[in-house]
Amino acid sequence: MLFGQSMPYGAPAAFGPQTGVDPSLLVLAGYNLYILGIVIVIALFLLVSVIPFFAVLFLCEFALKILSETGIQFFKYLLIMFRGLRRSPLRTALSYLALFVLTVVLTLIYAVLHLLSNVTTEKEANFKVIITERYSIPSQMPPSHLETLKRMIAKLPPDLRPVNGDDDIMSWSFTGGTTDPTNPRPENMLFMFSMEPRKILTMMDGFEPSNLTADELKMMQGYVKQMEEDPRRILVSKVRMEKMGLTVGQRIKLYGWGFNDVVFDFEVIGMPPDGKYEGAGFMNNAYLFSQIKAYERLKGTRSPLADKCINLIWVKVPNKEAYQRLSALCNDPKNFSPAVKLETASAGIGSWLEAYKDILFGMKYLMAPCMLAIMSLVVANAISISVRERRTELAVLKVLGFRPWHVMGLVLGEALLIGFFAGFLAVGLVYFGLGNFKFQVAFFGAFVIPPETLIYGPMLGMAVATAGSFLPALSARNVKVSEVFSRVA
């Protein structure tokens, strides 16, 4: 039965019982190759990341060599540190990579927590509220709820109404389906936000003018106009188009989930900018409503979803007083049937994230501290080995006049240099690499790397390096010249 179920999903018929090859082994082999490929890519990436590190070390050492000729002792002291790092390149590279990976991971964790903090923080003015069905999950409301809400808003005092009028009111209908109803697979499924096209630019997070270039804004305005001219035109993200094998201009039939006997005939007219709602698409809700009415004409009865086709309603209110007045109206059972609830977007998202609070707690208070402790131990181990190997060199330095705190500072300085460059290069890669993509995370807004990480990254690397090298530095400080040279003799 297992093999029979797996065959329609791509297992070649030739690899059946007649060949003696178990299809599950082929799947396992493909999975292992996939994991191996990921490991190889990560290893190559880390290997390549070492190159700029040693290039920076070489340039700094070259510059300090020139500066040390001025006779200033500080430059000579720094030059000794850089030469110490070059003396054991393998150990230096491993310490660098450990701190590099730590900084990258913690920077991403910080960015995620920063994003969640922003979307769950209450704002004082011009913020969004969400209206959902009170007693049903998922929320399903009739289109009449939207019209009732608009009439209520029109009766509010002018200073409590949305600043941009109807452009600050948006409804969502989640519409999904498959292009092959006989064999639904992830490759032929599409999920879309069904809404008024012009609200994409006025209400959808990530499409604000500040998040779009001039060319992207002009392109999106053109798409919106086309979708309004023909409701059958849709936008599909680049990632989803590639997985489905679609091209711009192609026409597709989508068999809707939950919309019995409703078939959508779409024309793909373009893609949102990269990183915007990847994996999803946008359609004109006028087409959805027209197809529901077409069902009634075809079947002679109302569609089961005629009064359940709106999932969420968003309103951008000017201030908290407007939110409170509108909330009182929405929470009054006599105004809506079925009953609805209104809450701020931050509160709604916070409630949704409540199920993940243990994971977030673990990321913040368990995972991050454990990573810091482990990396400190890695650094401590590497620096300890270096100190033991260089006991003779450290003894010679003391004979030449270096004081114990000079020797201790030398070991700490080498660790600080590794931590600084590892933190700086890691956070620079994340900020200028991933930060430029501005990935859209569901409807939380764009996932961006906060600019303060450019400061936190080097500080983090130096702090971990200091914590890990402090005890080895004390050991170097206490090296006794007599013991070292007696062993040599």
mmCIF file of C-alpha atoms in Angstrom, residues 179 223 234-252 266-271:
data_model
loop_
_atom_site.group_PDB
_atom_site.id
_atom_site.type_symbol
_atom_site.label_atom_id
_atom_site.label_comp_id
_atom_site.label_asym_id
_atom_site.label_seq_id
_atom_site.Cartn_x
_atom_site.Cartn_y
_atom_site.Cartn_z
ATOM 1 C CA THR A 179 -4.254 22.976 -10.929
ATOM 2 C CA TYR A 223 -0.145 45.375 -12.000
ATOM 3 C CA ILE A 234 -3.333 37.476 -10.721
ATOM 4 C CA LEU A 235 0.115 38.022 -9.265
ATOM 5 C CA VAL A 236 2.177 35.024 -8.142
ATOM 6 C CA SER A 237 5.444 35.221 -6.225
ATOM 7 C CA LYS A 238 8.636 34.215 -7.997
ATOM 8 C CA VAL A 239 9.305 31.218 -5.758
ATOM 9 C CA ARG A 240 5.790 29.845 -6.256
ATOM 10 C CA MET A 241 5.940 30.362 -10.020
ATOM 11 C CA GLU A 242 9.185 28.414 -10.220
ATOM 12 C CA LYS A 243 7.786 25.525 -8.167
ATOM 13 C CA MET A 244 4.624 25.379 -10.278
ATOM 14 C CA GLY A 245 6.487 25.841 -13.561
ATOM 15 C CA LEU A 246 4.477 28.936 -14.475
ATOM 16 C CA THR A 247 5.469 31.828 -16.718
ATOM 17 C CA VAL A 248 4.174 35.376 -17.020
ATOM 18 C CA GLY A 249 1.255 35.484 -19.445
ATOM 19 C CA GLN A 250 0.254 31.865 -18.856
ATOM 20 C CA ARG A 251 -3.387 30.967 -18.217
ATOM 21 C CA ILE A 252 -4.235 28.364 -15.568
ATOM 22 C CA PHE A 266 -6.597 32.889 -14.122
ATOM 23 C CA GLU A 267 -4.011 34.743 -16.160
ATOM 24 C CA VAL A 268 -0.628 35.254 -14.504
ATOM 25 C CA ILE A 269 0.439 38.822 -15.289
ATOM 26 C CA GLY A 270 3.516 39.200 -13.118
ATOM 27 C CA MET A 271 5.363 38.751 -9.847
#
